[in-house]
Coordinates of C-alpha atoms in Angstrom, one line a residue:
Chain A
X518 CA 77.9 103.3 58.0
X519 CA 79.9 101.7 60.7
X520 CA 77.2 101.7 63.3
X521 CA 73.5 102.0 62.7
X522 CA 71.0 102.2 65.5
X523 CA 67.4 102.4 64.4
X524 CA 64.2 102.7 66.5
X525 CA 65.9 101.4 69.6
X526 CA 63.6 101.0 72.5
X527 CA 64.3 99.7 76.0
X528 CA 61.5 99.2 78.4
X529 CA 62.0 97.6 81.8
X530 CA 59.4 95.0 83.1
X531 CA 58.2 97.6 85.6
X532 CA 57.1 99.8 82.7
X533 CA 59.9 102.3 83.0
X534 CA 60.9 103.4 79.5
X535 CA 64.7 103.8 79.5
X536 CA 65.2 104.5 75.9
X537 CA 62.5 105.5 73.4
X538 CA 62.9 105.4 69.6
X539 CA 66.7 106.1 69.5
X540 CA 68.1 106.5 66.0
X541 CA 71.7 107.2 65.1
X542 CA 74.1 106.5 62.3
X543 CA 77.7 106.7 63.2
X544 CA 80.5 106.9 60.5
X545 CA 84.0 105.6 60.9
X546 CA 86.2 107.9 62.9
X547 CA 83.4 109.8 64.5
X548 CA 83.5 110.8 68.2
X549 CA 79.9 110.7 69.5
X550 CA 79.2 112.0 72.9
X551 CA 76.0 110.9 74.7
X552 CA 75.1 113.6 77.2
X553 CA 72.1 114.1 79.5
X554 CA 71.0 114.1 83.1
X555 CA 71.1 110.9 85.1
X556 CA 68.4 108.5 84.0
X557 CA 68.3 109.9 80.5
X558 CA 69.1 106.5 79.0
X559 CA 72.6 107.4 77.7
X560 CA 74.4 104.6 79.5
X561 CA 71.6 102.2 78.7
X562 CA 71.9 103.0 75.0
X563 CA 75.6 102.6 75.0
X564 CA 75.4 99.2 76.8
X565 CA 73.0 97.9 74.1
X566 CA 75.8 98.3 71.5
X567 CA 77.9 95.6 73.0
X568 CA 74.8 93.6 74.2
X569 CA 75.4 94.2 77.9
X570 CA 71.7 95.0 77.7
X571 CA 69.2 93.9 75.3
X572 CA 66.8 96.2 73.6
X573 CA 63.1 95.7 73.7
X574 CA 62.8 96.5 70.1
X575 CA 64.8 98.1 67.3
X576 CA 68.0 97.0 65.6
X577 CA 71.7 97.8 65.9
X578 CA 73.9 97.1 63.0
X579 CA 77.7 97.1 62.9
X580 CA 79.1 97.2 59.3
X581 CA 75.6 96.2 58.2
X582 CA 75.4 93.1 60.4
X583 CA 72.6 92.9 63.0
X584 CA 74.4 92.4 66.3
X585 CA 71.4 90.5 67.7
X586 CA 72.4 87.7 65.4
X587 CA 76.0 87.7 66.6
X588 CA 77.6 85.7 69.4
X589 CA 77.6 88.3 72.2
X590 CA 81.0 87.1 73.5
X591 CA 82.6 87.5 70.1
X592 CA 80.9 90.9 69.6
X593 CA 82.2 92.2 72.9
X594 CA 85.7 91.1 72.0
X595 CA 85.5 93.3 68.9
X596 CA 84.4 96.4 70.8
X597 CA 86.5 98.3 73.2
X598 CA 84.9 98.9 76.6
X599 CA 86.0 101.4 79.2
X600 CA 84.0 102.1 82.4
X601 CA 84.1 104.9 84.9
X602 CA 85.5 102.8 87.7
X603 CA 88.3 101.7 85.5
X604 CA 87.7 98.0 85.9
X605 CA 91.3 96.9 85.7
X606 CA 91.7 93.4 87.2
X607 CA 93.4 94.0 90.5
X608 CA 95.1 90.6 90.6
X609 CA 96.7 90.9 87.2
X610 CA 99.7 93.0 86.2
X611 CA 99.3 95.9 83.8
X612 CA 100.7 93.7 81.0
X613 CA 98.2 90.9 81.8
X614 CA 95.4 93.5 81.9
X615 CA 96.4 94.9 78.5
X616 CA 96.7 91.4 77.0
X617 CA 93.3 90.3 78.3
X618 CA 91.3 90.6 75.1
X619 CA 94.2 89.5 72.8
X620 CA 94.5 86.4 75.0
X621 CA 90.8 85.7 74.8
X622 CA 91.2 85.9 71.0
X623 CA 94.0 83.4 71.2
X624 CA 96.9 85.6 70.1
X625 CA 100.4 84.1 70.5
X626 CA 102.4 85.1 73.5
X627 CA 105.0 87.0 71.5
X628 CA 102.4 89.0 69.6
X629 CA 100.6 89.8 72.8
X630 CA 103.8 91.0 74.5
X631 CA 104.6 93.1 71.5
X632 CA 101.1 94.6 71.6
X633 CA 101.4 95.3 75.3
X634 CA 104.6 97.3 74.7
X635 CA 103.0 99.2 71.9
X636 CA 99.9 100.0 74.0
X637 CA 101.9 101.2 77.0
X638 CA 103.8 103.6 74.7
X639 CA 100.5 104.8 73.3
X640 CA 99.3 105.5 76.8
X641 CA 102.5 107.5 77.3
X642 CA 103.6 105.5 80.3
X643 CA 107.0 103.9 80.9
X644 CA 107.6 100.4 79.8
X645 CA 108.5 99.2 83.3
X646 CA 104.9 99.8 84.4
X647 CA 103.9 96.6 82.6
X648 CA 105.2 94.6 85.6
X649 CA 103.3 96.6 88.1
X650 CA 99.8 96.0 89.5
X651 CA 96.9 98.4 89.1
X652 CA 96.9 99.2 92.8
X653 CA 100.3 100.7 92.5
X654 CA 99.3 103.3 89.8
X655 CA 97.5 106.6 90.3
X656 CA 93.9 106.9 89.2
X657 CA 94.9 108.8 86.0
X658 CA 97.5 106.2 85.1
X659 CA 95.0 103.4 85.7
X660 CA 92.5 105.0 83.4
X661 CA 95.2 105.5 80.7
X662 CA 95.7 101.7 80.9
X663 CA 91.9 101.3 80.9
X664 CA 91.7 103.3 77.6
X665 CA 94.6 101.5 75.8
X666 CA 93.4 98.1 77.0
X667 CA 90.2 98.8 75.1
X668 CA 92.3 99.2 71.9
X669 CA 94.7 96.3 72.5
X670 CA 92.9 94.0 70.0
X671 CA 92.5 96.6 67.4
X672 CA 88.9 97.3 68.2
X673 CA 87.3 99.8 65.9
X674 CA 84.6 101.0 68.1
X675 CA 85.3 102.0 71.7
X676 CA 82.5 102.4 74.2
X677 CA 83.3 104.7 77.1
X678 CA 81.0 105.1 80.1
X679 CA 81.9 108.3 81.9
X680 CA 85.5 107.2 81.9
X681 CA 87.0 110.3 83.4
X682 CA 84.2 111.2 85.8
X683 CA 86.2 110.3 88.9
X684 CA 89.4 112.1 87.9
X685 CA 90.7 115.5 88.9
X686 CA 90.4 118.2 86.2
X687 CA 94.0 118.3 85.2
X688 CA 94.3 114.5 84.8
X689 CA 91.0 114.5 83.0
X690 CA 92.2 117.0 80.5
X691 CA 95.3 115.0 79.7
X692 CA 93.2 111.9 79.2
X693 CA 90.8 113.8 77.0
X694 CA 93.9 114.7 74.9
X695 CA 94.8 111.0 74.7
X696 CA 91.4 109.9 73.5
X697 CA 91.2 112.8 71.1
X698 CA 94.5 111.7 69.7
X699 CA 93.3 108.1 69.4
X700 CA 90.3 109.2 67.4
X701 CA 92.0 111.8 65.2
X702 CA 95.2 109.9 64.5
X703 CA 94.2 106.3 64.6
X704 CA 90.7 106.8 63.2
X705 CA 89.0 104.9 66.1
X706 CA 85.3 105.5 66.5
X707 CA 84.2 106.5 70.0
X708 CA 80.9 106.3 71.7
X709 CA 81.4 108.4 74.8
X710 CA 78.9 108.8 77.6
X711 CA 79.4 111.8 79.8
X712 CA 77.6 114.3 81.9
X713 CA 80.3 116.9 81.6
X714 CA 79.2 119.4 78.9
X715 CA 82.7 120.9 78.5
X716 CA 84.0 117.4 77.9
X717 CA 81.3 116.7 75.3
X718 CA 81.8 120.0 73.5
X719 CA 85.5 119.7 73.3
X720 CA 85.8 116.0 72.3
X721 CA 82.8 115.2 70.2
X722 CA 82.4 115.5 66.5
X723 CA 78.7 115.1 67.2
X724 CA 76.8 115.4 70.5
X725 CA 73.6 113.4 71.3
X726 CA 71.6 115.2 73.9
X727 CA 69.2 112.9 75.7
X728 CA 66.5 113.4 78.2
X729 CA 64.1 110.8 79.6
X730 CA 65.1 108.2 77.0
X731 CA 64.6 110.5 74.1
X732 CA 67.1 112.2 71.8
X733 CA 66.6 115.9 72.2
X734 CA 69.2 117.1 69.8
X735 CA 71.9 115.4 67.7
X736 CA 74.4 117.9 66.1
X737 CA 77.9 119.2 66.1
X738 CA 79.0 121.0 69.2
X739 CA 79.1 124.3 67.2
X740 CA 75.5 123.9 66.0
X741 CA 74.3 123.0 69.5
X742 CA 75.9 126.1 70.9
X743 CA 74.5 128.2 68.1
X744 CA 71.0 126.8 68.0
X745 CA 70.0 124.9 71.1
X746 CA 66.9 122.9 70.2
X747 CA 64.9 123.9 73.2
X748 CA 65.0 125.2 76.7
X749 CA 66.2 121.9 78.1
X750 CA 69.3 122.0 75.9
X751 CA 69.9 125.7 76.8
X752 CA 69.8 124.8 80.5
X753 CA 72.0 121.7 80.0
X754 CA 74.6 123.8 78.2
X755 CA 74.3 126.5 80.9
X756 CA 74.1 130.2 80.5
X757 CA 77.7 130.8 81.4
X758 CA 79.0 128.4 78.7
X759 CA 76.7 130.0 76.1
X760 CA 78.0 133.5 77.0
X761 CA 81.6 132.3 76.8
X762 CA 80.7 130.9 73.4
X763 CA 79.0 134.1 72.3
X764 CA 81.7 135.6 70.0
X765 CA 81.4 132.4 68.0
X766 CA 77.6 132.1 68.0
X767 CA 76.3 135.7 68.2
X768 CA 76.0 137.6 64.9
X769 CA 76.7 141.3 64.5
X770 CA 73.0 142.0 64.0
X771 CA 72.2 140.7 67.5
X772 CA 74.4 143.3 69.2
X773 CA 74.0 146.3 66.9
X774 CA 72.1 149.4 67.6
X775 CA 69.2 149.9 65.2
X776 CA 68.2 153.2 63.6
X777 CA 71.6 155.0 63.5
X778 CA 71.6 158.7 62.7
X779 CA 71.6 159.1 58.9
X780 CA 71.4 161.7 56.3
X781 CA 70.8 161.8 52.5
X782 CA 73.6 163.0 50.2
X783 CA 71.4 165.7 48.7
X784 CA 70.7 167.3 52.1
X785 CA 72.7 170.4 53.1
X786 CA 75.3 170.9 55.8
X787 CA 72.7 172.8 57.8
X788 CA 70.4 169.7 57.9
X789 CA 73.4 167.6 58.9
X790 CA 74.4 169.9 61.9
X791 CA 70.7 170.0 63.0
X792 CA 70.5 166.2 62.9
X793 CA 73.8 165.8 64.8
X794 CA 72.6 168.2 67.5
X795 CA 69.3 166.5 67.7
X796 CA 70.7 163.0 68.0
X797 CA 73.8 164.1 70.0
X798 CA 76.3 162.3 67.7
X799 CA 79.4 163.5 66.0
X800 CA 79.1 161.3 62.9
X801 CA 76.3 160.8 60.4
X802 CA 76.0 157.9 58.1
X803 CA 75.1 158.8 54.5
X804 CA 72.5 156.7 52.8
X805 CA 70.9 157.0 49.4
X806 CA 67.2 156.6 48.6
X807 CA 67.5 152.8 48.7
X808 CA 68.9 152.9 52.2
X809 CA 72.3 151.9 50.8
X810 CA 75.3 153.1 52.7
X811 CA 77.4 155.4 50.6
X812 CA 79.6 157.2 53.1
X813 CA 79.8 159.1 56.3
X814 CA 80.1 162.6 57.5
X815 CA 82.2 163.5 60.5
X816 CA 82.0 166.6 62.6
X817 CA 85.6 167.4 61.7
X818 CA 84.6 167.7 58.0
X819 CA 81.8 169.9 58.9
X820 CA 83.6 172.5 60.9
X821 CA 86.1 173.3 58.2
X822 CA 83.4 174.6 55.9
X823 CA 81.5 177.8 56.5
X824 CA 78.9 177.5 53.8
X825 CA 76.0 175.8 55.5
X826 CA 74.2 175.3 52.2
X827 CA 76.8 172.9 50.8
X828 CA 75.2 169.5 50.0
X829 CA 76.4 166.6 52.1
X830 CA 77.7 164.7 49.1
X831 CA 80.5 167.1 48.6
X832 CA 81.8 166.8 52.1
X833 CA 81.2 163.2 52.9
X834 CA 83.9 160.5 53.1
X835 CA 83.2 157.8 50.5
X836 CA 85.7 155.4 52.1
X837 CA 83.5 153.8 54.7
X838 CA 84.2 150.4 56.4
X839 CA 81.3 148.3 57.4
X840 CA 80.5 144.8 58.6
X841 CA 77.8 142.4 57.4
X842 CA 74.9 141.9 59.8
X843 CA 75.2 138.1 59.4
X844 CA 78.9 138.0 60.3
X845 CA 79.8 136.3 63.6
X846 CA 81.1 138.7 66.2
X847 CA 84.1 136.5 66.8
X848 CA 85.1 136.9 63.2
X849 CA 84.6 140.6 63.0
X850 CA 85.7 141.8 66.4
X851 CA 89.4 141.7 65.6
X852 CA 88.9 143.7 62.5
X853 CA 86.7 146.2 64.2
X854 CA 89.2 146.9 66.9
X855 CA 92.1 147.2 64.5
X856 CA 90.4 149.8 62.4
X857 CA 90.4 152.1 65.5
X858 CA 87.0 153.5 64.8
X859 CA 84.6 154.4 67.5
X860 CA 81.7 152.7 65.7
X861 CA 81.1 150.8 62.5
X862 CA 78.0 150.6 60.4
X863 CA 76.2 147.3 59.8
X864 CA 74.8 146.5 56.4
X865 CA 72.8 143.6 55.0
X866 CA 73.5 141.7 51.9
X867 CA 72.2 144.5 49.6
X868 CA 74.5 146.9 51.4
X869 CA 71.5 148.6 53.0
X870 CA 72.2 150.2 56.3
X871 CA 70.6 148.3 59.2
X872 CA 72.4 149.4 62.3
X873 CA 75.6 150.4 64.0
X874 CA 78.0 148.6 66.3
X875 CA 79.7 150.8 68.9
X876 CA 82.9 149.9 70.7
X877 CA 81.0 149.9 74.0
X878 CA 78.8 147.1 72.9
X879 CA 81.9 145.1 72.0
X880 CA 83.4 145.8 75.4
X881 CA 80.3 144.2 76.9
X882 CA 80.8 141.0 74.8
X883 CA 84.5 140.8 75.6
X884 CA 83.8 141.4 79.3
X885 CA 81.2 138.7 79.5
X886 CA 83.4 136.3 77.6
X887 CA 86.3 136.8 79.9
X888 CA 84.6 137.3 83.2
X889 CA 81.8 134.9 82.8
X890 CA 78.1 135.4 83.3
X891 CA 77.0 138.2 85.5
X892 CA 76.0 137.0 89.0
X893 CA 72.5 135.7 89.0
X894 CA 71.2 138.1 91.7
X895 CA 72.0 141.0 89.4
X896 CA 68.4 141.5 88.2
X897 CA 67.3 142.3 85.6
X898 CA 69.5 140.2 83.3
X899 CA 71.7 142.3 81.1
X900 CA 70.5 143.0 77.6
X901 CA 73.2 140.6 76.3
X902 CA 71.6 137.7 78.0
X903 CA 68.3 138.6 76.5
X904 CA 70.0 138.5 73.2
X905 CA 71.4 135.1 74.0
X906 CA 68.0 133.7 74.8
X907 CA 66.6 135.3 71.7
X908 CA 69.4 133.6 69.8
X909 CA 68.6 130.4 71.5
X910 CA 64.9 130.5 70.8
X911 CA 64.9 131.6 67.1
X912 CA 66.5 129.5 64.6
X913 CA 68.2 131.4 61.8
X914 CA 67.8 134.6 63.8
X915 CA 70.8 136.0 62.0
X916 CA 68.5 137.9 59.5
X917 CA 68.6 141.6 60.1
Chain B
X682 CA 104.3 58.2 140.4
X683 CA 102.5 60.1 143.2
X684 CA 105.7 61.8 144.1
X685 CA 106.1 63.4 140.7
X686 CA 104.5 66.8 140.0
X687 CA 102.2 67.4 137.1
X688 CA 104.9 68.3 134.6
X689 CA 107.0 65.4 135.5
X690 CA 104.0 63.1 135.2
X691 CA 103.3 64.5 131.8
X692 CA 106.8 64.0 130.5
X693 CA 106.7 60.5 131.9
X694 CA 103.6 59.8 130.0
X695 CA 105.0 61.2 126.8
X696 CA 108.2 59.3 127.1
X697 CA 106.5 56.0 127.7
X698 CA 103.5 56.4 125.3
X699 CA 105.0 58.8 122.8
X700 CA 104.3 56.6 119.8
X701 CA 100.7 56.0 121.0
X702 CA 100.1 59.7 121.4
X703 CA 101.5 60.3 117.9
X704 CA 99.2 57.6 116.5
X705 CA 96.1 59.2 118.1
X706 CA 97.2 62.6 117.0
X707 CA 97.4 61.3 113.5
X708 CA 94.1 59.7 113.7
X709 CA 92.3 62.8 115.0
X710 CA 94.0 65.0 112.5
X711 CA 93.0 62.8 109.5
X712 CA 89.4 62.5 110.6
X713 CA 89.1 66.3 110.9
X714 CA 90.9 66.8 107.5
X715 CA 88.7 64.2 105.7
X716 CA 85.5 65.9 107.1
X717 CA 86.6 69.3 106.1
X718 CA 87.8 68.2 102.8
X719 CA 84.5 66.7 102.0
X720 CA 82.9 69.9 103.3
X721 CA 85.0 71.9 100.9
X722 CA 84.3 69.6 97.9
X723 CA 80.5 70.1 98.5
X724 CA 80.4 73.5 100.1
X725 CA 82.5 75.5 97.7
X726 CA 80.4 74.6 94.6
X727 CA 77.3 75.3 96.6
X728 CA 78.6 78.7 97.7
X729 CA 79.5 79.6 94.1
X730 CA 76.1 78.3 92.9
X731 CA 74.1 80.4 95.4
X732 CA 76.2 83.4 94.6
X733 CA 74.9 83.1 91.0
X734 CA 71.4 82.4 92.2
X735 CA 71.1 84.7 95.0
X736 CA 67.4 84.0 95.7
X737 CA 68.5 80.6 97.0
X738 CA 71.1 81.9 99.4
X739 CA 68.8 82.5 102.4
X740 CA 67.4 79.0 102.2
X741 CA 70.8 77.2 101.7
X742 CA 72.6 79.3 104.4
X743 CA 69.6 78.8 106.7
X744 CA 69.8 75.0 106.4
X745 CA 73.6 75.2 107.1
X746 CA 72.9 77.4 110.1
X747 CA 70.4 75.0 111.5
X748 CA 73.0 72.2 111.3
X749 CA 75.4 74.4 113.1
X750 CA 73.0 75.0 116.0
X751 CA 72.7 71.2 116.9
X752 CA 75.2 70.5 119.8
X753 CA 78.0 68.4 118.5
X754 CA 77.5 65.6 121.0
X755 CA 73.8 65.4 120.0
X756 CA 74.7 65.4 116.3
X757 CA 77.2 62.5 116.8
X758 CA 74.6 60.5 118.7
X759 CA 71.9 61.0 116.1
X760 CA 74.2 60.1 113.3
X761 CA 75.4 57.1 115.3
X762 CA 71.9 55.7 115.1
X763 CA 72.2 55.5 111.4
X764 CA 75.9 55.1 110.7
X765 CA 76.9 53.1 113.8
X766 CA 80.0 53.5 115.9
X767 CA 83.4 54.5 114.5
X768 CA 85.3 57.1 112.6
X769 CA 82.9 57.4 109.6
X770 CA 80.2 58.9 111.8
X771 CA 82.7 61.5 113.1
X772 CA 83.8 62.3 109.6
X773 CA 80.3 62.9 108.5
X774 CA 79.6 65.1 111.5
X775 CA 82.7 67.2 110.8
X776 CA 81.6 67.4 107.2
X777 CA 78.1 68.7 108.2
X778 CA 79.6 71.3 110.6
X779 CA 82.1 72.5 108.1
X780 CA 79.4 73.3 105.5
X781 CA 78.3 76.5 107.1
X782 CA 81.6 78.3 107.3
X783 CA 82.7 77.1 103.9
X784 CA 79.4 77.9 102.1
X785 CA 79.1 81.2 103.8
X786 CA 82.6 82.3 103.2
X787 CA 82.5 81.2 99.5
X788 CA 79.3 83.1 99.1
X789 CA 80.6 86.3 100.7
X790 CA 83.9 86.1 98.9
X791 CA 82.1 85.8 95.6
X792 CA 79.9 88.7 96.3
X793 CA 82.7 90.9 97.6
X794 CA 84.4 90.9 94.2
X795 CA 84.1 94.5 92.8
X796 CA 81.1 94.5 90.4
X797 CA 82.9 97.0 88.2
X798 CA 85.7 94.5 87.6
X799 CA 83.1 91.8 86.7
X800 CA 81.3 94.3 84.4
X801 CA 84.6 95.1 82.7
X802 CA 85.4 91.4 82.3
X803 CA 82.1 90.6 80.8
X804 CA 82.1 93.7 78.6
X805 CA 85.5 92.8 77.2
X806 CA 84.1 89.5 76.0
X807 CA 84.7 86.9 78.7
X808 CA 82.4 84.0 78.9
X809 CA 80.6 83.3 82.2
X810 CA 83.0 80.5 82.9
X811 CA 86.0 82.7 82.2
X812 CA 84.7 85.4 84.5
X813 CA 84.2 82.8 87.2
X814 CA 87.6 81.1 86.9
X815 CA 89.8 84.1 86.1
X816 CA 88.2 86.8 88.1
X817 CA 85.7 85.6 90.7
X818 CA 87.5 82.6 92.1
X819 CA 91.0 84.1 92.2
X820 CA 89.7 87.3 93.9
X821 CA 87.6 85.4 96.5
X822 CA 90.1 82.5 97.2
X823 CA 91.4 84.1 100.3
X824 CA 88.0 84.5 101.9
X825 CA 87.2 80.8 100.9
X826 CA 90.4 79.6 102.7
X827 CA 89.4 81.6 105.8
X828 CA 86.2 79.6 105.8
X829 CA 88.1 76.3 105.5
X830 CA 90.3 77.4 108.3
X831 CA 87.3 78.0 110.6
X832 CA 85.8 74.7 109.6
X833 CA 89.1 72.8 110.4
X834 CA 89.4 74.3 113.9
X835 CA 85.8 73.4 114.7
X836 CA 86.3 70.0 113.1
X837 CA 89.2 69.2 115.4
X838 CA 87.1 69.9 118.4
X839 CA 84.3 67.6 117.1
X840 CA 86.7 64.8 116.3
X841 CA 88.0 64.8 119.9
X842 CA 84.4 64.5 121.2
X843 CA 84.0 61.7 118.6
X844 CA 85.9 59.4 120.9
X845 CA 82.7 58.9 122.8
X846 CA 81.3 57.0 119.9
X847 CA 84.4 54.9 119.5
X848 CA 86.3 56.8 116.8
X849 CA 89.5 56.8 118.8
X850 CA 92.0 59.6 118.6
X851 CA 93.3 62.0 121.2
X852 CA 89.9 62.1 122.8
X853 CA 90.5 58.6 124.0
X854 CA 93.4 59.8 126.1
X855 CA 91.4 62.6 127.5
X856 CA 88.5 60.3 128.5
X857 CA 91.0 57.9 130.0
X858 CA 92.3 60.8 132.1
X859 CA 88.9 61.9 133.3
X860 CA 88.1 58.3 134.4
X861 CA 91.3 57.9 136.3
X862 CA 91.8 59.1 139.8
X863 CA 94.3 62.1 139.7
X864 CA 94.4 61.8 136.0
X865 CA 95.3 65.4 135.4
X866 CA 98.5 64.5 133.6
X867 CA 96.7 62.1 131.2
X868 CA 94.0 64.7 130.4
X869 CA 96.8 67.1 129.6
X870 CA 98.6 64.5 127.5
X871 CA 95.5 64.4 125.3
X872 CA 94.4 68.0 125.5
X873 CA 97.7 69.6 124.8
X874 CA 98.3 67.9 121.5
X875 CA 94.7 68.7 120.5
X876 CA 95.2 72.4 121.3
X877 CA 98.6 72.3 119.5
X878 CA 97.0 70.7 116.5
X879 CA 94.3 73.4 116.3
X880 CA 96.8 76.2 116.7
X881 CA 99.2 74.8 114.1
X882 CA 96.5 74.2 111.5
X883 CA 95.2 77.6 112.0
X884 CA 98.6 79.1 111.6
X885 CA 99.4 77.0 108.5
X886 CA 96.1 77.9 106.9
X887 CA 96.4 81.6 107.7
X888 CA 99.8 81.4 105.9
X889 CA 98.1 79.6 102.9
X890 CA 95.4 82.3 103.0
X891 CA 98.0 85.0 102.7
X892 CA 99.8 83.3 99.9
X893 CA 96.6 82.8 98.0
X894 CA 95.5 86.4 98.4
X895 CA 96.0 87.6 94.8
X896 CA 99.0 89.8 94.4
X897 CA 98.1 93.3 93.9
X898 CA 101.5 94.7 94.4
X899 CA 104.8 93.9 92.8
X900 CA 106.7 94.7 96.0
X901 CA 106.8 91.3 97.6

C-alpha cells in the first residue's frame, strides 16, 4: 500500500472533533475523492497527509514509513500540493513557479529548465508562457500550472484541495480531463478534496464520503450510486443524479409489473379468451406447473382457429424472448427496444416468470434520465422515485 | 541690501554663502539618513518578528505610537538631558520617530501577503526561513519602503529642529533668519533647501518603492 491511514483522529483544543477514526488504504495509481459538506473534516484529513496539520492520534504511513517520524519539510517536497486559490507565487515567472520544488531539492539549473519545458507541455500550454507571470494568465491556465507544478519533482502522491472550485464549468471540465490523464497515463496517485459530486463521481476510482469527521461510505462511484449507505449519502448524491444514473443502477425487477396474465399449456383456447377478456390484454404468457415460462399466446394466433376446445400448447409460440430480473435496465433497454415487442416477460434465474416490462415503463425511465427529476412540487412523487428510494434503502434489492 | 527685493536677496545669499548652505544641507541630510537607517535596522526585524508573533503586535506598536505622540522639540530636550548637545541626540530622536512608520509598515506588509501563497509555499516544502526570504519579504518590500519613506520625511523635519540643541544643519540658517531683522531671505535660504530635500528624497524613494515592487507582469 502506498498510503495507509489508520485510526486517524483530530481533535481541536476547544473539544471540536474534526476527524474521528479515519481509516483508508490507498494503492498506487488510485484517484481518491474526499467529499462531504463543509466542516466534514475532508480538508483536515488531507492536510494531515503532508503534515500541514498534526493528528491527535492515529498513524499515516507512506510506503510503510510512518510520516510522523519524517522531516516535515522533506515529506512535503515529496508530495504534490494544489490548493483552490492556486497559490502560484505572484512575483515569480511561470518557469520559476514550476521549478520551485526542484530548486528546493537542489536540482541543477539545466535539469530544472528541462523539467519546466516538459511540465508546460504536459499542461498543454505554449512554451512562451514560461516567461510570463501568473497575473497575466487566466484562472484556468493558472490552475493548470498549479497542477503540473505539483508534479514537477516527480511526486507520486498529489494532494488537491478543491482545486477547481473557483473555475467556470467548461474550464473545470478541461482541468478534470488533465488530472484524469495524469492519473491514468502517468500512474500518479491523487487525493482530491471536493464538494462537487459530479466531479467526484467522474474522476474518482474510489469516493470517501465524510460527514462530521466520520467516514460514511468508502466505495467506487458505481457502488455508491447503486447502494448509497444511508439517507445522508442519498441526499448528498441528490435525487436528480440518482435518477440520471438509473439505467445503470436500477434492475429490471424494480420497474417490472408483477402478476402478468398467464395461462397453462393444458388449458383450452376458451379459457385463454376468457382470461384475455377479463384482464383486458391481447397476449398471454404460457407457464408450466413450476411457473416456468414456456411460450406466449397472441390474439392473432387465437382468431385464426375456430375450435375453442384446442389446448393452448398447440397454438402457443415457443420462441419467447425474456429478460432476467437481475439485469440492469441500462444493459437491457437497448435489446428490448430493438426486438420491437410491446412488452417482454421477466424471469428469475430458474426461468420462472416473475413479471413483465412494458414499453411504457421504459419510456418513463428514458424520460426521467433525459429530462431530469420531476419538479419537486409535483406531489406525490412518481412511482419511479419510490423505486429509487427502495433501491437506495435495501441492499441487494435486485432479488425478484 | 535694503534696496533688493526678496528674490534678489535670496540669490545674493546663495551666491555668497553657497558652499556653506551646501555643507549644512549635507549635514542635515546625513543626520536624517543615519537616524532612519538605524530605525530600519531595528524596526524591520521587529516588524517581521511581531508579524510572526501577532499577540505582541499591539504592545509593540502601542509603544511606538506613544513615542510618536511626544512633540519633537520636547523629545529633543528630554534626550539632550542624557545625551548632551550635538548631532547624536538628533540622530537618536530621528531613530525613535522612524520606528513607528517602519515597524507598522513592515508588519502590515508581512500580513498583507496572500495567505494562500504562504500555504502553498509551506505545503510544497519550504522551510520557515525560505518562506520568509523568498515569499514574505519580497512581497512586502514595497510596503516596507513606503514606511522608510515616511520616516525619512519626518526625520528631515526633526533634524531641522535639532539645530536648537546645537546639531547644526539647515536649521541654523533658519534660526539665524528668524533672529535677524528683516531676515525673510535668510529664512528662505534655509527653508527652501529643506523643503527641496524632503521632496527629492520622497520622490527618489517612491521610485525605489516602485522598482522594488515585485514584478508580476512581463510587460515592463
